[in-house]
XYZ file of C-alpha atoms in Angstrom:
289
model
C 9.116 22.821 -8.132
C 12.377 22.386 -6.214
C 12.151 25.974 -4.970
C 8.808 25.381 -3.214
C 9.314 21.889 -1.778
C 12.143 19.940 -0.172
C 12.947 16.233 -0.379
C 14.604 14.008 2.221
C 15.567 10.399 1.516
C 15.074 8.005 4.434
C 15.998 4.535 5.648
C 13.354 3.157 7.986
C 13.030 -0.241 9.658
C 9.937 -2.382 9.236
C 10.195 -5.300 11.667
C 13.967 -5.171 11.181
C 13.928 -4.860 7.389
C 15.294 -1.613 5.957
C 12.689 0.338 4.005
C 13.625 3.005 1.472
C 11.427 6.091 1.609
C 11.347 9.785 0.688
C 9.636 12.659 2.469
C 8.513 15.744 0.536
C 7.626 18.875 2.497
C 6.830 22.494 1.667
C 9.937 24.674 1.698
C 10.430 26.758 4.815
C 9.520 26.251 8.439
C 6.604 24.087 9.487
C 3.568 25.833 10.981
C 3.152 25.799 14.758
C 1.151 22.567 14.800
C 3.149 20.894 12.059
C 2.277 20.050 8.470
C -0.635 17.728 7.756
C 0.745 14.578 6.122
C -0.248 12.181 3.354
C 1.311 8.724 3.109
C 1.221 7.362 -0.443
C 1.075 3.596 -1.024
C 1.558 1.893 -4.374
C 0.030 -1.311 -5.625
C 0.920 -4.832 -6.718
C 4.258 -4.269 -8.480
C 4.620 -0.518 -8.050
C 7.489 1.481 -6.590
C 7.603 4.587 -4.452
C 9.475 6.465 -7.175
C 6.413 6.175 -9.404
C 4.394 8.118 -6.836
C 6.810 11.017 -6.442
C 4.861 13.155 -8.898
C 1.802 12.754 -6.655
C 3.847 13.544 -3.547
C 5.224 16.700 -5.169
C 1.704 17.956 -5.855
C 0.636 17.339 -2.260
C 3.799 19.010 -0.922
C 3.259 22.052 -3.119
C -0.220 22.322 -1.566
C 1.150 22.435 1.971
C 1.290 18.773 2.986
C 4.164 16.582 4.033
C 3.981 13.694 1.576
C 5.811 10.396 1.934
C 6.499 7.613 -0.571
C 8.219 4.288 0.145
C 9.017 0.856 -1.252
C 7.498 -2.246 0.296
C 10.037 -4.697 1.700
C 11.676 -6.625 -1.121
C 10.876 -3.973 -3.721
C 12.819 -1.028 -5.124
C 15.194 0.511 -2.584
C 14.030 -1.647 0.325
C 15.878 -4.697 1.588
C 14.530 -8.110 0.767
C 13.353 -10.491 3.434
C 16.082 -12.878 4.620
C 15.455 -16.575 5.407
C 17.879 -19.458 6.060
C 18.861 -21.268 2.873
C 18.611 -25.036 2.559
C 19.895 -27.275 5.334
C 21.480 -24.597 7.488
C 21.849 -25.355 11.217
C 18.970 -24.297 13.504
C 19.235 -20.849 15.031
C 19.139 -21.709 18.706
C 21.348 -18.940 20.062
C 20.789 -15.181 20.025
C 23.454 -12.847 18.693
C 25.501 -12.397 15.538
C 26.002 -15.545 13.453
C 27.291 -16.367 9.997
C 24.677 -18.174 7.967
C 23.945 -19.008 4.344
C 20.761 -17.077 3.598
C 18.365 -16.475 0.773
C 17.109 -12.960 0.016
C 13.487 -12.815 -1.130
C 12.484 -10.106 -3.586
C 9.257 -8.951 -5.191
C 6.823 -11.055 -3.204
C 3.292 -9.676 -3.013
C 2.278 -10.253 0.604
C -0.556 -8.018 1.892
C 0.167 -8.810 5.551
C 3.804 -7.699 5.298
C 2.728 -4.682 3.280
C 0.203 -3.587 5.883
C 3.016 -3.722 8.450
C 5.155 -1.553 6.164
C 2.358 1.026 5.931
C 2.134 1.072 9.741
C 5.929 1.476 9.909
C 5.630 4.633 7.831
C 2.779 5.843 10.045
C 5.055 5.312 13.038
C 7.591 7.607 11.403
C 5.127 10.327 10.411
C 3.405 10.260 13.790
C 6.666 10.981 15.621
C 8.448 13.258 13.131
C 9.056 16.889 14.207
C 7.242 19.344 11.975
C 4.363 16.967 11.209
C 0.971 17.147 12.902
C 0.330 13.624 14.279
C -3.385 14.354 14.418
C -3.666 15.121 10.685
C -2.314 12.094 8.812
C -4.091 10.739 5.744
C -3.532 7.705 3.531
C -3.599 7.674 -0.265
C -3.323 4.332 -2.015
C -3.574 3.133 -5.578
C -4.305 -0.236 -7.196
C -3.621 -3.040 -4.673
C -2.381 -0.261 -2.369
C -5.921 1.102 -2.333
C -6.920 -2.002 -0.438
C -3.919 -1.672 1.879
C -4.780 1.866 2.976
C -8.406 1.001 3.674
C -7.335 -2.033 5.694
C -4.874 0.006 7.764
C -7.400 2.806 8.275
C -9.768 0.225 9.716
C -7.182 -0.825 12.298
C -5.191 2.321 13.142
C -6.860 5.336 14.729
C -4.037 7.660 13.655
C -5.446 7.700 10.118
C -7.849 10.647 9.742
C -8.807 10.492 6.037
C -8.366 8.094 3.114
C -8.270 8.211 -0.669
C -8.175 4.822 -2.415
C -8.101 4.686 -6.205
C -8.592 1.693 -8.519
C -8.135 -0.537 -5.479
C -8.092 -4.296 -5.037
C -9.961 -5.390 -1.910
C -10.362 -9.134 -1.975
C -9.114 -12.608 -2.844
C -11.070 -14.686 -5.420
C -13.109 -17.347 -3.569
C -12.448 -19.788 -6.415
C -8.774 -19.868 -5.382
C -9.371 -20.620 -1.690
C -8.667 -24.332 -1.974
C -5.504 -23.669 -3.978
C -4.362 -21.140 -1.377
C -4.936 -23.586 1.474
C -3.014 -26.283 -0.365
C -0.172 -23.818 -0.917
C -0.168 -22.977 2.787
C 0.266 -26.672 3.526
C 3.146 -26.867 1.054
C 4.823 -23.878 2.700
C 4.664 -25.231 6.230
C 6.125 -28.566 5.100
C 8.856 -26.991 2.976
C 7.613 -28.796 -0.127
C 9.183 -26.188 -2.397
C 12.258 -23.992 -2.126
C 12.368 -21.309 -1.117
C 9.442 -21.864 1.212
C 8.187 -18.351 0.463
C 6.957 -18.178 -3.178
C 9.438 -16.748 -5.664
C 10.231 -16.851 -9.383
C 6.689 -16.329 -10.604
C 4.985 -19.168 -8.711
C 1.230 -18.442 -8.871
C 2.060 -15.311 -10.880
C -0.560 -13.197 -12.598
C 0.004 -12.510 -16.323
C 0.965 -8.887 -16.937
C 1.701 -8.155 -13.268
C 5.197 -8.031 -11.820
C 5.983 -10.003 -8.661
C 5.056 -13.308 -7.045
C 1.829 -13.365 -5.037
C 1.857 -15.284 -1.774
C -1.655 -16.615 -2.232
C -1.611 -18.424 1.115
C -1.106 -15.072 2.867
C -3.579 -13.302 0.589
C -6.326 -15.761 1.452
C -5.702 -15.122 5.163
C -6.029 -11.338 4.810
C -9.310 -9.474 4.341
C -9.091 -5.932 3.038
C -12.876 -5.737 2.787
C -12.948 -6.750 6.442
C -10.877 -3.664 7.108
C -13.369 -1.557 5.168
C -16.126 -2.592 7.541
C -14.070 -1.101 10.395
C -13.274 2.267 8.784
C -14.708 5.275 10.652
C -12.901 8.120 8.857
C -13.826 10.009 5.663
C -12.934 7.867 2.654
C -12.990 8.577 -1.065
C -13.024 5.609 -3.446
C -11.986 6.308 -7.043
C -12.516 3.595 -9.668
C -12.082 3.014 -13.380
C -15.519 2.397 -14.870
C -14.128 -0.238 -17.234
C -11.711 -1.804 -14.737
C -10.147 -4.883 -16.316
C -8.097 -6.308 -13.415
C -11.052 -7.069 -11.158
C -14.779 -6.596 -10.842
C -15.006 -3.101 -9.361
C -18.463 -3.836 -7.959
C -16.923 -6.552 -5.795
C -13.944 -4.392 -4.839
C -14.101 -0.577 -4.768
C -17.899 -0.370 -4.775
C -18.216 -3.049 -2.084
C -15.688 -1.208 0.086
C -17.557 2.066 -0.383
C -20.880 0.480 0.586
C -19.327 -0.783 3.817
C -17.534 2.434 4.725
C -20.500 4.703 4.060
C -22.380 3.041 6.925
C -19.841 4.359 9.442
C -18.195 7.459 7.953
C -18.483 10.136 5.268
C -17.709 8.399 1.987
C -17.844 9.077 -1.733
C -17.493 6.907 -4.821
C -16.306 8.291 -8.162
C -15.549 6.581 -11.464
C -13.679 7.726 -14.541
C -14.728 6.397 -17.975
C -11.535 4.409 -18.519
C -9.545 1.271 -17.786
C -7.211 0.703 -14.827
C -3.942 2.245 -16.015
C -5.608 5.264 -17.654
C -6.091 6.774 -14.190
C -2.304 7.308 -14.047
C -2.182 9.121 -17.383
C -5.362 10.475 -18.940
C -7.009 11.106 -15.557
C -3.956 12.004 -13.483
C -4.947 15.664 -13.086
C -8.612 14.896 -12.475
C -7.899 12.192 -9.891
C -5.448 14.493 -8.110
C -8.050 17.241 -7.918
C -10.482 14.827 -6.276
C -7.855 13.667 -3.781
C -6.693 17.201 -2.953
C -10.250 18.402 -2.433
C -10.951 15.423 -0.176
C -7.928 16.050 2.040
C -8.604 19.803 2.134
C -12.095 19.049 3.418
C -11.319 16.269 5.880
C -7.654 16.339 6.879
């Protein structure tokens, strides 16, 4: 496939944090208006490298396709905070400070900013059509792309597969208590690390205080662009009727929308139904992007 597509590794900056990314484009010169583009967003503990096979398919079909790592994951820098009883930062400029680097935190608010960072790149990159940018997201990233599409008019079409779109109401009180602990510095570091509030079988530490303050379904209610929702019929990580189906029912009131399920569990979409899910996504972008 190397003879039909090209790859360029990138370092971007998301609110000052370096983000590792890769851009795949069809070989040869861009058309007069630029290539249409698809930004691919992974889920809870996923990495951009795991989505390169998807990006290569899109690039071979004539799209610019971009993958990236959320801040604190993969090739992206971690978030930096002062460590312990360091002196207050009351002067601007370069200083020497003992810091703590945070890695593998699952924070949907930071992640949404990272998605927008990548949109900022694609929307200003020579050879890419800024009026034909789509989002493709999987797992928790499915919720991210719908949320961003509901808040950023540059997004023209969306595919969200096996997405997570909400925070369990039963954990609201716990999340609010955790927010109080964070603001008082009752645990160190003040941003959750080392598996605090972790989910069995999922990599990374969820910041449940931030999750409870972020509504991906609220973003779905604002989406006005064509959106395809793909779900696993026997989804085991959440109740798909309260997530993907609920998002679809909101979006369909304001935009062309479709809902498709495969007869499988969550992770089977990446293996058994890889080809079938890619066909659905490609057809959707061909029609609407």
